[in-house]
CSV table of C-alpha atoms in Angstrom, one decimal:
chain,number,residue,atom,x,y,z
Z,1,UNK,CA,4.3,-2.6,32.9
Z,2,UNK,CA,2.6,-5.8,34.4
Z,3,UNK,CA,4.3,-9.2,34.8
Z,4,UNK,CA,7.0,-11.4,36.6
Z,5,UNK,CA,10.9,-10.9,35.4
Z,6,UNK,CA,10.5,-14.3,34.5
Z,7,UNK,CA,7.1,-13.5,32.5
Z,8,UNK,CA,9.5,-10.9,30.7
Z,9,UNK,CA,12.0,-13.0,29.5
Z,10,UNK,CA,10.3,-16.3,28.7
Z,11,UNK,CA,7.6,-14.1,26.6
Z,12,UNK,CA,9.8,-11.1,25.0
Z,13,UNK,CA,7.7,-8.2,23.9
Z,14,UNK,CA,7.6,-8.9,19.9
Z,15,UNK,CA,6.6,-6.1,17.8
Z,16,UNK,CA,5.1,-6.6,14.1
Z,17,UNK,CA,4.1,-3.9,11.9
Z,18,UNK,CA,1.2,-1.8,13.9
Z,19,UNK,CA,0.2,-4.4,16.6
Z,20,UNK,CA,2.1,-6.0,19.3
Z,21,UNK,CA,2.5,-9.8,19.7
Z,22,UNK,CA,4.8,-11.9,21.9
Z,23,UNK,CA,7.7,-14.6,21.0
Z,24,UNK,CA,7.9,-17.6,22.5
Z,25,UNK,CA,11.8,-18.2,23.3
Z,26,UNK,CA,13.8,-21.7,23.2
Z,27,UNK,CA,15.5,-23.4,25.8
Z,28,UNK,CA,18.3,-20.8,27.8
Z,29,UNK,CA,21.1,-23.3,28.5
Z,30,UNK,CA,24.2,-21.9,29.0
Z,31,UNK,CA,26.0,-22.9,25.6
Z,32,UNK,CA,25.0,-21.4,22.2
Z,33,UNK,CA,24.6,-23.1,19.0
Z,34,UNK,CA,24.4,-22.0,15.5
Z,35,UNK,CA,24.2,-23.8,12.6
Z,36,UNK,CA,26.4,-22.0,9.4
Z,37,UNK,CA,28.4,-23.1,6.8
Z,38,UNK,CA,32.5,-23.4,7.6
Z,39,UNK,CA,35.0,-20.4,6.6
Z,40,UNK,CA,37.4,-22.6,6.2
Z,41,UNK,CA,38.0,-26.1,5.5
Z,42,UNK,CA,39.6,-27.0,9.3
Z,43,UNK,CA,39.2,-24.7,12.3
Z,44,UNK,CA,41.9,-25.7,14.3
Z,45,UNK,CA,44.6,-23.3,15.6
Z,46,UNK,CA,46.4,-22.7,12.4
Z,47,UNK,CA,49.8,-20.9,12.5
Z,48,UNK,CA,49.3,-20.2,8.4
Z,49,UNK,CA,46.2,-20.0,6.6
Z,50,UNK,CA,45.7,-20.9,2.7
Z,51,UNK,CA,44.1,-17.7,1.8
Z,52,UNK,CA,43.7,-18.8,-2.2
Z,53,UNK,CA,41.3,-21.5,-1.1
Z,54,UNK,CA,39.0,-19.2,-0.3
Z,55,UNK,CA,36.1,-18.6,-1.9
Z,56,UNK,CA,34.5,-14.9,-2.1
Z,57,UNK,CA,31.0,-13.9,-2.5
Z,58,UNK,CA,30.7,-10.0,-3.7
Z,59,UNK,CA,27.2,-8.5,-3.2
Z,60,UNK,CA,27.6,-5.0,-4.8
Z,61,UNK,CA,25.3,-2.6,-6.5
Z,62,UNK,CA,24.3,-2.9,-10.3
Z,63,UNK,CA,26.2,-1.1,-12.1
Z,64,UNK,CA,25.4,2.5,-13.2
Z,65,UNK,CA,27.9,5.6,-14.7
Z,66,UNK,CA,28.3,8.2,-12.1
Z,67,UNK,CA,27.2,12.1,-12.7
Z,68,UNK,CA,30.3,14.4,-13.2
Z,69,UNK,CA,30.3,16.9,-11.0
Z,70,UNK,CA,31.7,19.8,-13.3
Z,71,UNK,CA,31.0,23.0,-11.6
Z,72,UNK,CA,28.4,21.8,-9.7
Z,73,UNK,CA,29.1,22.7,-5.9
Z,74,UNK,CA,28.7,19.5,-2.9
Z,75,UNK,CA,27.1,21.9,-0.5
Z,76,UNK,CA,24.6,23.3,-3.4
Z,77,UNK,CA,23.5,19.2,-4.0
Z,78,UNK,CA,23.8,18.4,-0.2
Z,79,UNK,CA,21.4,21.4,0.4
Z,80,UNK,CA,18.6,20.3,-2.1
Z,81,UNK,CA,18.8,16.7,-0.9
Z,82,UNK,CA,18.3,17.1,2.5
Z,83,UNK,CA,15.4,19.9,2.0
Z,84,UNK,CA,13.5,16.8,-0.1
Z,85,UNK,CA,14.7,13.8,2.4
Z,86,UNK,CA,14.9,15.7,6.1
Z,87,UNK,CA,11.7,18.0,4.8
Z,88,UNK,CA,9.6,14.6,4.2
Z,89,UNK,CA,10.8,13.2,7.8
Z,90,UNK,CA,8.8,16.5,9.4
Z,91,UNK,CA,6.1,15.3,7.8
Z,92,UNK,CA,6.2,12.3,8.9
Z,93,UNK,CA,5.6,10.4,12.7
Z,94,UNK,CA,7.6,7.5,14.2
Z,95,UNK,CA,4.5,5.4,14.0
Z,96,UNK,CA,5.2,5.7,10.0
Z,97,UNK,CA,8.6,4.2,10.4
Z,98,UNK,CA,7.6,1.2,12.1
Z,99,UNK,CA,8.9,-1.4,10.3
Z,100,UNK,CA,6.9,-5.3,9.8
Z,101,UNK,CA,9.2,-7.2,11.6
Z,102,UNK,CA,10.8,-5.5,14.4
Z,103,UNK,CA,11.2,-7.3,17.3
Z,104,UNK,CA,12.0,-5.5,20.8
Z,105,UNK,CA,13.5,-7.4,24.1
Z,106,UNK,CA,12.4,-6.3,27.4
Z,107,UNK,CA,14.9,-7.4,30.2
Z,108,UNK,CA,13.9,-6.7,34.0
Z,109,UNK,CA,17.3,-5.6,35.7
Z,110,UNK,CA,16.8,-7.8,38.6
Z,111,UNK,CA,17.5,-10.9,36.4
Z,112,UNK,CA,21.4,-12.4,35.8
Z,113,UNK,CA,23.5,-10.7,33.2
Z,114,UNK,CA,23.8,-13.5,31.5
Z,115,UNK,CA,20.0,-14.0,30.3
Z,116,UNK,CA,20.3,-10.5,28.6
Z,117,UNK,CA,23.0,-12.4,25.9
Z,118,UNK,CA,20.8,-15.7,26.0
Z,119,UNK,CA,17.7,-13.3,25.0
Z,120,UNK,CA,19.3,-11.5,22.5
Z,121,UNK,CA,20.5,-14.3,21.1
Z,122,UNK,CA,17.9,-16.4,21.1
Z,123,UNK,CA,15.8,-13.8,19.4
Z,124,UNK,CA,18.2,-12.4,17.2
Z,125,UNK,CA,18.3,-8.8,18.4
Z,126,UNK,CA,21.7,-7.4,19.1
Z,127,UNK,CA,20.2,-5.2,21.8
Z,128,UNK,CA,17.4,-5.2,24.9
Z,129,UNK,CA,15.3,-2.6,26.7
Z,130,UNK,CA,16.2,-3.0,30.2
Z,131,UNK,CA,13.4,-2.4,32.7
Z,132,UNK,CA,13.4,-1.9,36.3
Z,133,UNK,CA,10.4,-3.5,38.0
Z,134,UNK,CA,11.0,-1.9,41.5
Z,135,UNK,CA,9.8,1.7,39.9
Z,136,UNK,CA,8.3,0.5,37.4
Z,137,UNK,CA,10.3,2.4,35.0
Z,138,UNK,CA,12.8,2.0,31.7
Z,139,UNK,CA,16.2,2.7,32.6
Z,140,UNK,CA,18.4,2.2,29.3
Z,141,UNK,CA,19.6,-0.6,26.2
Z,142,UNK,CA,21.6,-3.2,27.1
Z,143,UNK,CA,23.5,-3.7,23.5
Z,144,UNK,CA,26.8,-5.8,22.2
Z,145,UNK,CA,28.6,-3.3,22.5
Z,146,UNK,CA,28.7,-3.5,26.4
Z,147,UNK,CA,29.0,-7.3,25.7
Z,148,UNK,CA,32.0,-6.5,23.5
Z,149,UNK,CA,33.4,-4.2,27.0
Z,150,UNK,CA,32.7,-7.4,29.5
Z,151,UNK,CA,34.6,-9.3,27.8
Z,152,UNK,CA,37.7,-7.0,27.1
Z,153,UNK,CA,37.2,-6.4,30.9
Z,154,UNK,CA,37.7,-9.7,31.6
Z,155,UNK,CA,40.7,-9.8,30.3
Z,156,UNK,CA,43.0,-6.9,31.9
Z,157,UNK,CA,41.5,-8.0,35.4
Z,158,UNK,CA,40.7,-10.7,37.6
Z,159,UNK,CA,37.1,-11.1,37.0
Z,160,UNK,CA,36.2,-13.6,34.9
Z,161,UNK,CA,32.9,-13.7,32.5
Z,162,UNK,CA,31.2,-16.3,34.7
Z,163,UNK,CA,31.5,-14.4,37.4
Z,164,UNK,CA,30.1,-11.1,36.1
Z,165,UNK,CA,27.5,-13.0,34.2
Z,166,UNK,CA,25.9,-14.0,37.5
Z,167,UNK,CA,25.5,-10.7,38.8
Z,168,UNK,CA,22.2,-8.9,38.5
Z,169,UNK,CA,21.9,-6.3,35.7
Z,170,UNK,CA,21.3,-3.7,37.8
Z,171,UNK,CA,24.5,-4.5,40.1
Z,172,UNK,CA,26.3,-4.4,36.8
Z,173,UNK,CA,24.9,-1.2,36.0
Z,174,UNK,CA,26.3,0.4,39.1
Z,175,UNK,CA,30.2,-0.6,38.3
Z,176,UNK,CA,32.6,2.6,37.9
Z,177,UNK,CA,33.7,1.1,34.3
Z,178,UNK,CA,30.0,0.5,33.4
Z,179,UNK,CA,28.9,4.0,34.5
Z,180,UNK,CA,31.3,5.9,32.8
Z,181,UNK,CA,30.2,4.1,29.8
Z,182,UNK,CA,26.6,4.5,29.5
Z,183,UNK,CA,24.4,6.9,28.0
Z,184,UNK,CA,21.5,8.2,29.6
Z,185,UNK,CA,18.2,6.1,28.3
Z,186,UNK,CA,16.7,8.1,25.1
Z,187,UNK,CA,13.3,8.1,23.8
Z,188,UNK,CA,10.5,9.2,21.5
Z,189,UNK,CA,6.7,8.9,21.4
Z,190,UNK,CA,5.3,7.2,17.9
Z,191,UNK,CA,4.0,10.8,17.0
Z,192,UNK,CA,7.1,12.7,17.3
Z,193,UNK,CA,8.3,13.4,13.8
Z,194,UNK,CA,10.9,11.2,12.4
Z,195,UNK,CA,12.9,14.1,12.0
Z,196,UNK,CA,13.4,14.6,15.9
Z,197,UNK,CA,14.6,10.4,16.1
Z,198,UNK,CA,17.2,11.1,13.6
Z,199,UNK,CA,18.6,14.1,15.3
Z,200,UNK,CA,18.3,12.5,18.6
Z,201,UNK,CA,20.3,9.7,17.1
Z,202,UNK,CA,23.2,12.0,16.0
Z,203,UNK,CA,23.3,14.3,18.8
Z,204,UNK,CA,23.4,10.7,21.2
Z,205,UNK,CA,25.3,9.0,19.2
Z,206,UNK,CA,23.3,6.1,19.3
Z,207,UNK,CA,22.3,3.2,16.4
Z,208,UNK,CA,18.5,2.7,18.5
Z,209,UNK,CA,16.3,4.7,20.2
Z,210,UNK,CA,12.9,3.1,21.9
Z,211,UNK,CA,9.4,4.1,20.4
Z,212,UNK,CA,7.3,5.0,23.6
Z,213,UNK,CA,3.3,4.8,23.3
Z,214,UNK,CA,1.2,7.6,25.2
Z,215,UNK,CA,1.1,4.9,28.2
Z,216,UNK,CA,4.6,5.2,28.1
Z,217,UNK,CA,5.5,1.5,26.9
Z,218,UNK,CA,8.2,0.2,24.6
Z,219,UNK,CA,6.1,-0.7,21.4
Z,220,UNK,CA,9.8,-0.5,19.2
Z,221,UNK,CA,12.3,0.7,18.3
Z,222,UNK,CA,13.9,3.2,15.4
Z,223,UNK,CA,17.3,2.4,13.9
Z,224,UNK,CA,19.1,3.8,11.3
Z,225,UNK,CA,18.0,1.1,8.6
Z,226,UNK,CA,14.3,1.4,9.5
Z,227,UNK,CA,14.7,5.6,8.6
Z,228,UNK,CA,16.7,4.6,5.4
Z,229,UNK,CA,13.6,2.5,4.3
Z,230,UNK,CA,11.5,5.6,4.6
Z,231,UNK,CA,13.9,7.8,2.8
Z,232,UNK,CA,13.9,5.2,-0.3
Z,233,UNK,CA,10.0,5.5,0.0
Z,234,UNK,CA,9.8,9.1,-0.5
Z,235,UNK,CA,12.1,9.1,-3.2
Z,236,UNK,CA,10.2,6.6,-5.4
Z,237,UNK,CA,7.4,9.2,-4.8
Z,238,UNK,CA,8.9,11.9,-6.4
Z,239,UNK,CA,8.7,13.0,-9.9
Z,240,UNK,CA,10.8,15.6,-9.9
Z,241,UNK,CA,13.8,14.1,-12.9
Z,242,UNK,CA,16.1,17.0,-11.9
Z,243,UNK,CA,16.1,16.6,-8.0
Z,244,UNK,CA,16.4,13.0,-8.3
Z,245,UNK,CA,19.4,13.2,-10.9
Z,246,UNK,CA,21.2,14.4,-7.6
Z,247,UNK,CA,21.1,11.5,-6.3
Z,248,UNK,CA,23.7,10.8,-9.3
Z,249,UNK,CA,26.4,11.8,-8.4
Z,250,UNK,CA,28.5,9.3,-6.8
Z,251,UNK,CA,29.0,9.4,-3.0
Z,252,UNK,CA,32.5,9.5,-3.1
Z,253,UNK,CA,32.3,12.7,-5.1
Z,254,UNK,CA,29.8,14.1,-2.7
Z,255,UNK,CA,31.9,13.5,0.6
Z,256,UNK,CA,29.9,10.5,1.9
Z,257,UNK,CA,31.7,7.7,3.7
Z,258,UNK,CA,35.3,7.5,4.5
Z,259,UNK,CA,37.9,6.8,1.9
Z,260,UNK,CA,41.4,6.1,2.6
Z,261,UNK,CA,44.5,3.9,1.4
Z,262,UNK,CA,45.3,2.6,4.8
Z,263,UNK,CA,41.8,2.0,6.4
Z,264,UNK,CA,41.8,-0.3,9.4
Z,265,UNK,CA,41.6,-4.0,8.6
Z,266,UNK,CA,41.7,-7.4,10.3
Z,267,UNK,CA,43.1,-10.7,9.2
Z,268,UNK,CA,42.3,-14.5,10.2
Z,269,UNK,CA,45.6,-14.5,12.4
Z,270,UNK,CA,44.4,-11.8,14.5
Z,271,UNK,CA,43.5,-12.6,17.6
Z,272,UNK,CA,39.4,-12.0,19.0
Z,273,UNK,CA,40.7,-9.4,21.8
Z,274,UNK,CA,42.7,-7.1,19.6
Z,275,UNK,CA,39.7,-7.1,16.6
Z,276,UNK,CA,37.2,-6.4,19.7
Z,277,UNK,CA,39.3,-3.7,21.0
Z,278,UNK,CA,39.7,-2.1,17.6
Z,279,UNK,CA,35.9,-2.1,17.7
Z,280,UNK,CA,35.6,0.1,20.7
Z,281,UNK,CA,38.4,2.5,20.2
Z,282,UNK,CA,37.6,3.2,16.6
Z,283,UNK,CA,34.2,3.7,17.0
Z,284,UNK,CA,33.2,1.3,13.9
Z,285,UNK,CA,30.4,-1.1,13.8
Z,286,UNK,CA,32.8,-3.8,11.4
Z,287,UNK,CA,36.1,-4.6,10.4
Z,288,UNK,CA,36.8,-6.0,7.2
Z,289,UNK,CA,39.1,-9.3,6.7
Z,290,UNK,CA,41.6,-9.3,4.6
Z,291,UNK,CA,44.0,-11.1,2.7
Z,292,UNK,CA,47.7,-10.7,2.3
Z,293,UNK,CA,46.7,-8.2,-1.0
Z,294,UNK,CA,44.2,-6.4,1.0
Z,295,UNK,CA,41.4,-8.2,-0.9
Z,296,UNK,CA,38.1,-8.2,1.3
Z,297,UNK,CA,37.6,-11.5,2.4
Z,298,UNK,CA,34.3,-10.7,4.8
Z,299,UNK,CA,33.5,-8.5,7.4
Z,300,UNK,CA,33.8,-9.0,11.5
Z,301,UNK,CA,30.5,-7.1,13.2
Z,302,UNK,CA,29.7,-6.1,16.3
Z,303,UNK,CA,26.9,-8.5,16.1
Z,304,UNK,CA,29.5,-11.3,15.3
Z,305,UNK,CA,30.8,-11.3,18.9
Z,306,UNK,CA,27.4,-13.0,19.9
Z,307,UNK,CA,28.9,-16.6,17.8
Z,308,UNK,CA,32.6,-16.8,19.7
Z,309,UNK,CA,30.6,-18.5,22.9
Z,310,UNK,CA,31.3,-22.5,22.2
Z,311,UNK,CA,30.5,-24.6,24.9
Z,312,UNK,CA,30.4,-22.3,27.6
Z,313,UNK,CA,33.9,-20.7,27.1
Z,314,UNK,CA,34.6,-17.6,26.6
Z,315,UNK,CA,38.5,-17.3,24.7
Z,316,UNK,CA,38.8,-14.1,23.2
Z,317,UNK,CA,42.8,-15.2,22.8
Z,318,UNK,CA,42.1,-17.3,19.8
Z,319,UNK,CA,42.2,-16.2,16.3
Z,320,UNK,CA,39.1,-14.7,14.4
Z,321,UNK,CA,39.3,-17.9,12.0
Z,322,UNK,CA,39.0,-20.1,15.0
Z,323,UNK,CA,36.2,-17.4,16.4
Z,324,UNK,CA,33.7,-17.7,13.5
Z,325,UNK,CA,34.2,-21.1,12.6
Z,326,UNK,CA,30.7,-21.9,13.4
Z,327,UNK,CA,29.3,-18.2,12.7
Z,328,UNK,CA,26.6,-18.3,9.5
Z,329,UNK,CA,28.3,-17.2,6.0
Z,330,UNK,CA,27.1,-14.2,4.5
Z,331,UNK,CA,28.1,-12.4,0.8
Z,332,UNK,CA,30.4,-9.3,1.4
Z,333,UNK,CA,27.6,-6.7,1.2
Z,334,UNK,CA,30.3,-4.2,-0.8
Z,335,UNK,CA,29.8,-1.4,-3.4
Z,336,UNK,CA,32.4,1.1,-5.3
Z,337,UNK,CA,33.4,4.5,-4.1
Z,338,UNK,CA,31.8,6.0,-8.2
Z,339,UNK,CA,29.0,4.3,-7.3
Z,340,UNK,CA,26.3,6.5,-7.3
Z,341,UNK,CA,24.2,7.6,-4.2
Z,342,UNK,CA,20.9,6.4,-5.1
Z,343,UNK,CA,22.4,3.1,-5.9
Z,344,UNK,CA,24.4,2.9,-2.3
Z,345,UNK,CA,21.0,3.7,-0.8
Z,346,UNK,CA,19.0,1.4,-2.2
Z,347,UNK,CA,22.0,-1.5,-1.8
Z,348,UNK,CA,22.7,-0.8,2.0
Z,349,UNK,CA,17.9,-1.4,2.3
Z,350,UNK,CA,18.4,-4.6,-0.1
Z,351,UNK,CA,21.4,-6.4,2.2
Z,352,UNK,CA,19.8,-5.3,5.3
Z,353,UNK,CA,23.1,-3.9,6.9
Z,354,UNK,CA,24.1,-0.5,8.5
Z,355,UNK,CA,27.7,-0.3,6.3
Z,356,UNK,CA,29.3,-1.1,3.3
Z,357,UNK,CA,32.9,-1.3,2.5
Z,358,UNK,CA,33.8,0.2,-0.7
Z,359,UNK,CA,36.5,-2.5,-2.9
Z,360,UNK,CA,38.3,-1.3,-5.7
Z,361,UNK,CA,38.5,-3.0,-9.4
Z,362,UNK,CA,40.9,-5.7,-7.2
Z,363,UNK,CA,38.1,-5.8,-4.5
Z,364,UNK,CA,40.8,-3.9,-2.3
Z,365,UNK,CA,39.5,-2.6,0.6
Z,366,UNK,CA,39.7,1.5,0.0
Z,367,UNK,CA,36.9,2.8,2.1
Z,368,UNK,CA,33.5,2.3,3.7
Z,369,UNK,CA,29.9,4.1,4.1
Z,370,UNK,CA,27.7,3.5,6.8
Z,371,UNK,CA,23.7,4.7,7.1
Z,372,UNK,CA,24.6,6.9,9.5
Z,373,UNK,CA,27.1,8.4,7.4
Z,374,UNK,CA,24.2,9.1,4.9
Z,375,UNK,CA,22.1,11.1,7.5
Z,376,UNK,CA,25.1,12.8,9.4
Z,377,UNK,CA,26.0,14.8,5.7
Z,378,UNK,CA,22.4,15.3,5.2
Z,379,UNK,CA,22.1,17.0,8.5
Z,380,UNK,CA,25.6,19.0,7.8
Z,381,UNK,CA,24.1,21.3,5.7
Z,382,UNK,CA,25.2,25.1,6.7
Z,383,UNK,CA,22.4,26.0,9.3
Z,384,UNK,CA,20.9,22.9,9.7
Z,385,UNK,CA,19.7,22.0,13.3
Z,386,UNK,CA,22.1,19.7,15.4
């Protein structure tokens, strides 16, 4: 890896489709700025908020009568499924996966903290490589989720976000609370099959995982969404009517995602630090908003956190209204629990998002289904490597 830590932050490693490019990045002030259209009418601290005056935009799945199960058994249709999906990902090499407009973020661990959040930012990437130019090596991902744990540090100690924002990365790497954190840094070389990536995904537990080239660089990186893209493209390959009729059957019926009465919301009123604890200790990439009828309102990402800087302040005290007052407005990418699987799969590819949250006929919240759902009950299958 050749280059200045300045050289590898001012021109970020840019990945599209086979060949590699660079990205020129904007001005790294300290204060981000995003343009987006309002939540709400006024942001200021309210004590109440009007939920009727606000307006909803559902993004679900056309609309498409699930296949009865009858005596079929799940483990019988999980079984074929993942034979036709998993079997096409051995025959298939990272390089395949590689999707058009991936962009990757090297940061050199000798820079401030603080320019890994302005990079990712800036490029819109909720996740860097981090590189250590003293041995010339890669030594992990810095992601929002350790964003997400600075800032819920800095609030049960004395250390403020300043402050830790001005250390080196690799001094931050070597805190107690940061090392008992981290994963070890995960790989695979573009001619691994894709099969390998998704187990090493599951078995790490990890939403990325770096491509490596034989010269051992970072030429991108494999997520979840990128694999689902590949699935979709062998199944509108196959001409097989009765295998594909399995992907009928509605993913509720078939065990995928998690449905419950009581799943784990969020409302305006609730304050940044709680929301971004609830995060971390349930293990979820989103929350959904509600209403005072449970109605989804919109959904709070991990990737939100990166919109709650204003000015150079840091207040995760404040409500989420006040929080995302300036973040952009997006539909709420939602489907129904009888929807069927093919039509969840092709949904979750169109909205370009790693979960859904399943509404009811009131657009209740009573579930969700993430990508990585998808491929964890693929992989379940009785025998199946893990």
């Amino acid at each position: 890896m050749s280059g200045s830590p300045d050289e590898l932050i001012s021109a970020p490693i840019a990945i599209g489709g086979k060949g590699a490019g660079r990205s020129e990045m904007t001005g790294t002030s300290g204060a981000f700025s995003l343009d987006g259209r309002s939540y709400l009418r006024s942001y200021e601290e309210q004590v109440s908020i009007n939920y009727e005056s606000i307006d909803i935009n559902y993004d679900r799945p056309e609309k498409q009568e699930k296949r009865e199960l009858g005596d079929t058994k799940v483990e019988d249709v999980k079984a074929q499924l993942s034979e036709g999906i998993m079997g096409y990902f051995k025959t298939k090499t990272c390089y395949d996966s590689i999707n058009t407009s991936t962009q990757v973020v090297v940061i050199d661990v000798n820079l401030p903290l603080r320019t890994a959040f302005i990079s990712a930012l800036e490029n819109k990437v909720s996740f860097g490589v981090l590189w250590n130019s003293s041995t010339e090596t890669y030594v992990g991902l810095m992601t929002v989720t350790d964003y997400i744990n600075i800032l819920l540090r800095t609030r049960t100690t004395s250390e403020s976000i300043v402050d830790l924002q001005n250390n080196n990365i690799d001094r931050w790497m070597d805190y107690p609370w940061v090392k008992e954190r981290r994963k070890e840094f995960a790989s695979v070389r573009m001619d691994h099959e894709v099969y390998d990536a998704v187990l090493l995904l599951q078995k790490n537990k990890i939403s990325h995982v770096p491509l490596m080239s034989h010269a051992a660089e970072v030429v991108s990186v494999l997520t979840y969404p990128g694999i689902l893209s590949l699935a979709l493209e062998r199944l509108s390959e196959v001409n097989d009517k009765d295998w594909l009729s399995l992907l009928d059957y509605s993913v509720k019926d078939l065990s995928i995602g998690v449905y419950k009465e009581n799943m784990i919301t969020v409302r305006l009123e609730t304050p940044v630090h709680e929301i971004l604890q609830l995060l971390i200790s349930e293990e979820v990439h989103c929350l959904p908003i509600v209403d005072h009828k449970n109605r989804c309102l919109d959904v709070f990402t991990r990737s939100d956190v990166m919109h709650i800087e204003q000015g150079g302040t840091y207040d995760i005290e404040i409500s989420l209204a006040s929080a995302i007052q300036n973040r952009p407005r997006h539909p709420v990418f939602c489907f129904s629990p009888d929807d069927p699987l093919a039509k969840v799969m092709s949904h979750i590819n169109k909205c370009g998002v790693t979960t859904l949250i399943a509404v009811d006929e009131e657009d209740r919240v009573c579930g969700s289904l993430s990508v990585q759902d998808i491929f964890s009950w693929l992989l379940s299958v009785e025998g199946s490597a893990t």
